[in-house]
Coordinates of C-alpha atoms and ligand atoms in Angstrom, one line a residue:
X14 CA -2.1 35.4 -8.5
X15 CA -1.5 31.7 -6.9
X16 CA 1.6 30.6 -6.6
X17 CA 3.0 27.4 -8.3
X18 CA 3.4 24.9 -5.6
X19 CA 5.8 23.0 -7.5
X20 CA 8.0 26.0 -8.7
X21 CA 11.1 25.8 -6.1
X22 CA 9.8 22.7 -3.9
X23 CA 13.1 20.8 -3.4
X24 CA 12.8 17.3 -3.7
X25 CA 15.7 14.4 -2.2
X26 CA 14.4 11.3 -4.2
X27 CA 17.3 8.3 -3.8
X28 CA 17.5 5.2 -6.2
X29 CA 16.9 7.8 -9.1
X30 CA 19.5 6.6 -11.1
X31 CA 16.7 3.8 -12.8
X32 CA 13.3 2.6 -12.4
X33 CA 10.8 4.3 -10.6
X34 CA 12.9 7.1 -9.3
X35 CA 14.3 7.9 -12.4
X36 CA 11.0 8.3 -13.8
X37 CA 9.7 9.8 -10.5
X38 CA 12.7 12.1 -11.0
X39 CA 11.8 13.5 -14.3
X40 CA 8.1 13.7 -13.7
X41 CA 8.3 16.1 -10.6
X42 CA 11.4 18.3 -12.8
X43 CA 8.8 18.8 -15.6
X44 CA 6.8 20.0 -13.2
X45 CA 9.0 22.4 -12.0
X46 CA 10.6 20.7 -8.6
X47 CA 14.4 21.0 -8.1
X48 CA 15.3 17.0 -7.7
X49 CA 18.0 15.9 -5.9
X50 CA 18.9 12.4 -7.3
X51 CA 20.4 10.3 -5.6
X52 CA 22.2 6.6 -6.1
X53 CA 25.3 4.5 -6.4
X54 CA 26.2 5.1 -10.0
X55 CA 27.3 8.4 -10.9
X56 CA 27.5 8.1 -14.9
X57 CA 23.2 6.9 -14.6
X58 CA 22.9 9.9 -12.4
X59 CA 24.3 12.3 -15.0
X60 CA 22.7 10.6 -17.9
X61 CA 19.4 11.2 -15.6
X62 CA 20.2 15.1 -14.6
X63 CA 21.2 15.7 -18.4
X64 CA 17.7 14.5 -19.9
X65 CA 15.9 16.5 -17.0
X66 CA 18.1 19.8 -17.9
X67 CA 17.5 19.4 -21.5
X68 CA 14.0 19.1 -20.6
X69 CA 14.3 22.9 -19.3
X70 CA 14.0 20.9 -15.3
X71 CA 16.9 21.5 -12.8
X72 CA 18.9 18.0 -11.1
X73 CA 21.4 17.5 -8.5
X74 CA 23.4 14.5 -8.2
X75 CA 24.5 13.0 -5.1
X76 CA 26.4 9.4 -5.6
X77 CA 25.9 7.5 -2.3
X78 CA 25.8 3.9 -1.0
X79 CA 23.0 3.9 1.2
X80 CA 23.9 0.4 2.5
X81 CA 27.1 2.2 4.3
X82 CA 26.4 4.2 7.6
X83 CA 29.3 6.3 6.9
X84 CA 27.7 7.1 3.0
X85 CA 24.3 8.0 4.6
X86 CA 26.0 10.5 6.9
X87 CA 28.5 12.1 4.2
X88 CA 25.0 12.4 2.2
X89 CA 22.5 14.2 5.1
X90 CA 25.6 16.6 5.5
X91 CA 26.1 17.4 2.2
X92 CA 22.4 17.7 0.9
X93 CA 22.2 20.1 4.5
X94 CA 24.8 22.0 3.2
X95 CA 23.8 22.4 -0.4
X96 CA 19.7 22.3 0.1
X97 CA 18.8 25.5 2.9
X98 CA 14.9 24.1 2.5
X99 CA 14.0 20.1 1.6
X100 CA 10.2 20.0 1.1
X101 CA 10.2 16.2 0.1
X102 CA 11.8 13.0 0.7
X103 CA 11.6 10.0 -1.2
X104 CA 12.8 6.8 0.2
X105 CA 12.8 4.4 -2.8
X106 CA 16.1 3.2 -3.7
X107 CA 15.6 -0.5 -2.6
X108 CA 16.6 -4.5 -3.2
X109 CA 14.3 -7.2 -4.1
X110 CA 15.3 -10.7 -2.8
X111 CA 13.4 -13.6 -3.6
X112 CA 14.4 -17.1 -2.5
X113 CA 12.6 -20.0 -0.5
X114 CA 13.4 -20.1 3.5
X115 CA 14.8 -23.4 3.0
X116 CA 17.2 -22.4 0.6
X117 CA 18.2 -19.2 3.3
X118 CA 19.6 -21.5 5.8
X119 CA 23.4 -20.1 5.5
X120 CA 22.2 -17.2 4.8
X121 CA 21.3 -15.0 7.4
X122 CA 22.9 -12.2 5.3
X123 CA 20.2 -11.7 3.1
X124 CA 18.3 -10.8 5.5
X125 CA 20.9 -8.3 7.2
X126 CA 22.0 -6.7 3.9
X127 CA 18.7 -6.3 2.7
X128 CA 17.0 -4.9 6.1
X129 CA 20.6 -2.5 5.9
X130 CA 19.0 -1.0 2.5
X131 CA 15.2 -1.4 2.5
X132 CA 14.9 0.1 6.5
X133 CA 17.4 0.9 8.5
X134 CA 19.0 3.4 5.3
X135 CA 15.3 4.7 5.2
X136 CA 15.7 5.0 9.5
X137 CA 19.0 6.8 9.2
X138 CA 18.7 9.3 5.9
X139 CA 15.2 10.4 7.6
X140 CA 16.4 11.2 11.0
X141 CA 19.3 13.3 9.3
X142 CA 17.3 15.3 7.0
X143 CA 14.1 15.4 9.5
X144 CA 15.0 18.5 11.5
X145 CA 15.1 20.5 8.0
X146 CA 12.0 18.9 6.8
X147 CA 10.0 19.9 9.8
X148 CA 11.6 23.9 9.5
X149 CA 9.0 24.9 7.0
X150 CA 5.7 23.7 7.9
X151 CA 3.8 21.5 5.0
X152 CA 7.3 19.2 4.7
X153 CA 6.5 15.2 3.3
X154 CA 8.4 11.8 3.6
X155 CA 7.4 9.3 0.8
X156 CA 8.5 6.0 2.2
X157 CA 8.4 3.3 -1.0
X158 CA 6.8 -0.3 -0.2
X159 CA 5.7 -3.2 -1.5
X160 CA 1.7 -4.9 -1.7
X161 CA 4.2 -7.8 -1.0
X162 CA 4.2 -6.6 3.1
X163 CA 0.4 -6.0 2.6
X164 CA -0.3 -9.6 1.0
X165 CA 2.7 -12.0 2.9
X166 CA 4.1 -13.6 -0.7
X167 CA 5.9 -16.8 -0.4
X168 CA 10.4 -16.8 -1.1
X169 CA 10.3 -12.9 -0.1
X170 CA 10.4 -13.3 3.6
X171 CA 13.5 -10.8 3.8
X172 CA 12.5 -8.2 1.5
X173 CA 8.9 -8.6 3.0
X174 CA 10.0 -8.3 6.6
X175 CA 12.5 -4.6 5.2
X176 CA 9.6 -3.2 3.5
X177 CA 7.0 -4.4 7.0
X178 CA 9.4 -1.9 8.8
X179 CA 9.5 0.9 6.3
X180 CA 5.6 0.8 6.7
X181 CA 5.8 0.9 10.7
X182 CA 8.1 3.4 10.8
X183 CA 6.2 5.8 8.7
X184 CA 3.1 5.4 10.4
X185 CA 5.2 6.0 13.5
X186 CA 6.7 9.0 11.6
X187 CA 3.0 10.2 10.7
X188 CA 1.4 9.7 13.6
X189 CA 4.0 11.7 15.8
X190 CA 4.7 14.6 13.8
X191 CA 1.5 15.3 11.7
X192 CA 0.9 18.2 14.1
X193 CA 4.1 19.6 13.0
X194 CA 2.7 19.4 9.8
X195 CA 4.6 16.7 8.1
X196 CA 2.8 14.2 6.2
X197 CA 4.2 10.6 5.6
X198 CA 2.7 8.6 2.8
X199 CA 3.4 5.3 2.4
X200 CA 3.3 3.3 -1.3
X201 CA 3.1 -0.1 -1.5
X202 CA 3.6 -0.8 -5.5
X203 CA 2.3 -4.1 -7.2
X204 CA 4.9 -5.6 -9.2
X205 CA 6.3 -2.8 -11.7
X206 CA 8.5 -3.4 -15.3
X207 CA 11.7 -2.2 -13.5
X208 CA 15.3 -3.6 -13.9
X209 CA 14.5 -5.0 -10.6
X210 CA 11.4 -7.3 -12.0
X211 CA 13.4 -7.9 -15.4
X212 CA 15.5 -11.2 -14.0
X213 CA 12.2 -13.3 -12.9
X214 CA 11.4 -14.6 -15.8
X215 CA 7.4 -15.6 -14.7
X216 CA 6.9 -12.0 -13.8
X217 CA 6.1 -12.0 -17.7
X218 CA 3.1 -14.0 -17.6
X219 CA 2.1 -11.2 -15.0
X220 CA 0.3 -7.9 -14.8
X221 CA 3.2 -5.1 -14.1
X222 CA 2.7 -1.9 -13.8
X223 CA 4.4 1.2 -16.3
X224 CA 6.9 2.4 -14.9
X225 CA 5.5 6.2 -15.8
X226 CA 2.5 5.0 -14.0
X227 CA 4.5 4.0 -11.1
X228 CA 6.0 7.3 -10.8
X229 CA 2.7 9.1 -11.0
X230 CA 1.8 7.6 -7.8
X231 CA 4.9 9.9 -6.2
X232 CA 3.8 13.1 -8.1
X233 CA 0.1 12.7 -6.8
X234 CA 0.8 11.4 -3.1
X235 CA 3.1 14.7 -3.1
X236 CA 0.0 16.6 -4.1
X237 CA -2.7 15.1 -2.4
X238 CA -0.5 13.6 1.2
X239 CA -2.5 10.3 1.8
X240 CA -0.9 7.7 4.2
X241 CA -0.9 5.5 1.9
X242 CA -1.0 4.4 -2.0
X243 CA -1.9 0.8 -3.1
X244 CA -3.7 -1.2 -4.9
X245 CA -7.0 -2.7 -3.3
X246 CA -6.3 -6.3 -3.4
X247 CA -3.1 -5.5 -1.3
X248 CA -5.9 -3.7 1.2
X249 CA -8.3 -6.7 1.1
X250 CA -5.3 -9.1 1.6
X251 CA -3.9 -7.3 4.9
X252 CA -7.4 -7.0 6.1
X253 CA -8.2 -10.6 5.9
X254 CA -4.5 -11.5 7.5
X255 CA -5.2 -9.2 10.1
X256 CA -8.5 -10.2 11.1
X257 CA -8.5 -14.3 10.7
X258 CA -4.7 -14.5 9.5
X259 CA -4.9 -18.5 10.1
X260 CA -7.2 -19.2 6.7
X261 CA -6.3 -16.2 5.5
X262 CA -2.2 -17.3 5.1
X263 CA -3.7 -21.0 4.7
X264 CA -5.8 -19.9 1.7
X265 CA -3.4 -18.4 -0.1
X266 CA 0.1 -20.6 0.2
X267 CA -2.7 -22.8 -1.8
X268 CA -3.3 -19.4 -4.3
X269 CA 0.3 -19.2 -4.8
X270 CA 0.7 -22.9 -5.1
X271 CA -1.3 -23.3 -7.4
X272 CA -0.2 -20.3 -9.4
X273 CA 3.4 -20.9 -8.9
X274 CA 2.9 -24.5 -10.9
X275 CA 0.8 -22.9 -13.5
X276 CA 3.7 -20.1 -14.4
X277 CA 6.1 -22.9 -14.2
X278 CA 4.0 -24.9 -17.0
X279 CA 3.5 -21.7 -19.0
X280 CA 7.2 -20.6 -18.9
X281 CA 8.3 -24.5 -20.0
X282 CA 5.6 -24.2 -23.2
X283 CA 7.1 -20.8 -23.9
X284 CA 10.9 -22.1 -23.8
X285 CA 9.9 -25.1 -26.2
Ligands
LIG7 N1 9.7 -3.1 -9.5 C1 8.8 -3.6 -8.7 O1 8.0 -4.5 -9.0 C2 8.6 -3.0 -7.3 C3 7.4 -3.4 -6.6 C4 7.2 -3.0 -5.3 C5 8.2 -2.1 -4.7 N2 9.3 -1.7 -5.4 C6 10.2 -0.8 -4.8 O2 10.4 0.3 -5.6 C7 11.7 0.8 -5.3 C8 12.4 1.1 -6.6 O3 12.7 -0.1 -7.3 P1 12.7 -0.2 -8.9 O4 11.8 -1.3 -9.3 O5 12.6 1.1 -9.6 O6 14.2 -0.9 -9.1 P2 15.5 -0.5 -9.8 O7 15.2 0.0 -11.2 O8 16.4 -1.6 -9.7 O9 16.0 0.8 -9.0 C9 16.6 0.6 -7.7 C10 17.3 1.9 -7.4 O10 17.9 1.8 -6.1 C11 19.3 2.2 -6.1 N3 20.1 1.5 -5.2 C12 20.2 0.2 -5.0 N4 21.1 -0.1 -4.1 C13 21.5 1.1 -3.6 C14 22.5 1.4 -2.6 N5 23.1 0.5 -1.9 N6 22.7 2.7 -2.4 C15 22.1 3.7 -3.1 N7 21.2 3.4 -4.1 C16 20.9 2.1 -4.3 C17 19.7 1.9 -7.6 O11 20.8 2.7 -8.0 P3 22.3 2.3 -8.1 O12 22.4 0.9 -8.5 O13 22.9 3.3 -9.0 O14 22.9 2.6 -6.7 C18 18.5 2.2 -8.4 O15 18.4 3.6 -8.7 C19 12.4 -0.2 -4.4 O16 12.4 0.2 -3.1 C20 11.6 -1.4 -4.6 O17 11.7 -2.3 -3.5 C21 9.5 -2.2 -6.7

């Protein structure tokens, strides 16, 4: 008889404490993965581990601030100690910044704090826990993007630049160590009804993803180990910015322009 692939696979998702890795969390429990969630706030953790337990699924939690060095390290050494085989990790806790360049002046910080979460956290929890994901053969890194570092969207230049380096370090990470048998897989999500979305208030007027739908795209990049997930607009943006990125960017600042004023109009009709 074939064994369940699922049954035992431990799986180190962080930012599971809402959004898309809460609901990543609970889809790979159902299917019979021990998750390992990890995030700031300890009482959402629990609140997450107690519906996947009452579910019949098994949960770990593991608070950690991932923007602290010293929080990464006390986290790789404890999940090390606790987990004797990680198949997966998922790299998705994140920060969304959105604000114009010329309002970013003072404020090199965003760009530190956010590049401090969005990368160099990814950089420093996968080096830690790489040695035991390479042990047994068939081990995956799920590194969580944006279409924003596919499609270069205006006021997100910081959180566009974090996610850029997520995606070069896993095809890095891919490219070196698939003959160890690791696979990398990167997603690049559209915009997706998260508490991270919620505060922009023209993201209404515009198409979001479920957030079950979202965390689908973890369950099957786990079982089918592509490089990467997205949407094809994203693919036929980066292609085009790639090949003539002059007209490319030129064509659309004028598509965002354009659509900026429009969800500006729509959102003063809709106050009135
Ligand atoms: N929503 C979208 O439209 C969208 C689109 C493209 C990509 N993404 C990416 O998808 C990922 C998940 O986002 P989401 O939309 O699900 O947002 P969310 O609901 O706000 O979830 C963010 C998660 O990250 C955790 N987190 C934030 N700062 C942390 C820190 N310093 N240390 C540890 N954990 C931290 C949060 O937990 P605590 O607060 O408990 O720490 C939370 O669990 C992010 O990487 C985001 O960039 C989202």
């Amino acid at each position: 008889m074939r064994r369940d692939p699922w049954q035992g696979k431990t799986i180190v998702i962080t930012g599971a404490s809402s959004g898309i890795g809460e609901e990543a969390a609970k889809q790979l429990a159902a299917k019979g993965a021990v998750v390992c969630l990890v995030a700031r706030r300890l009482e959402e953790l629990q609140r997450v581990q107690g519906e996947i337990t009452a579910a019949g699924g098994t949960a770990h939690c593991y608070t950690a601030n991932l923007a602290e060095n010293d929080s990464v390290d006390a986290l790789i050494a404890t999940l090390l100690k606790a987990h004797p085989e990680i198949d997966v990790l998922v790299n998705n806790a994140g920060r969304s910044i959105r604000r114009p360049l010329l309002e970013s002046l003072d404020r090199p910080h965003d760009f530190e704090r956010t590049m401090q979460l969005n990368y160099l956290a990814v950089v420093r929890l996968t080096l830690g826990l790489l040695p035991r994901l390479l042990a047994k053969r068939g081990g995956q890194i799920i590194n969580v993007s944006s279409v924003a570092a596919l499609m270069t969207t205006p006021r997100f230049a910081a959180y566009l630049a974090s996610k850029s380096a997520v995606d070069a370090f896993s095809r890095s990470l891919r490219i070196e160590l698939a003959e160890k048998g690791l696979a990398v897989t990167s997603i690049n999500y559209p915009l997706v009804k998260t508490a991270m979305t919620a505060p922009t208030a023209i993201y209404k007027f515009l198409p979001q993803m479920e957030v079950a739908d979202a965390a689908r795209w973890i369950v099957e990049a786990i079982e089918t180990r592509p490089a990467r997930r997205t949407i094809r607009t994203a693919l036929a943006f980066h292609i085009a910015t790639t090949i003539l990125p002059g007209p490319t960017l030129k064509t659309l600042a004028a598509f965002y322009a354009n659509r900026a004023a429009r969800l500006r109009k729509k959102l003063e009709q809709s106050a009135q």
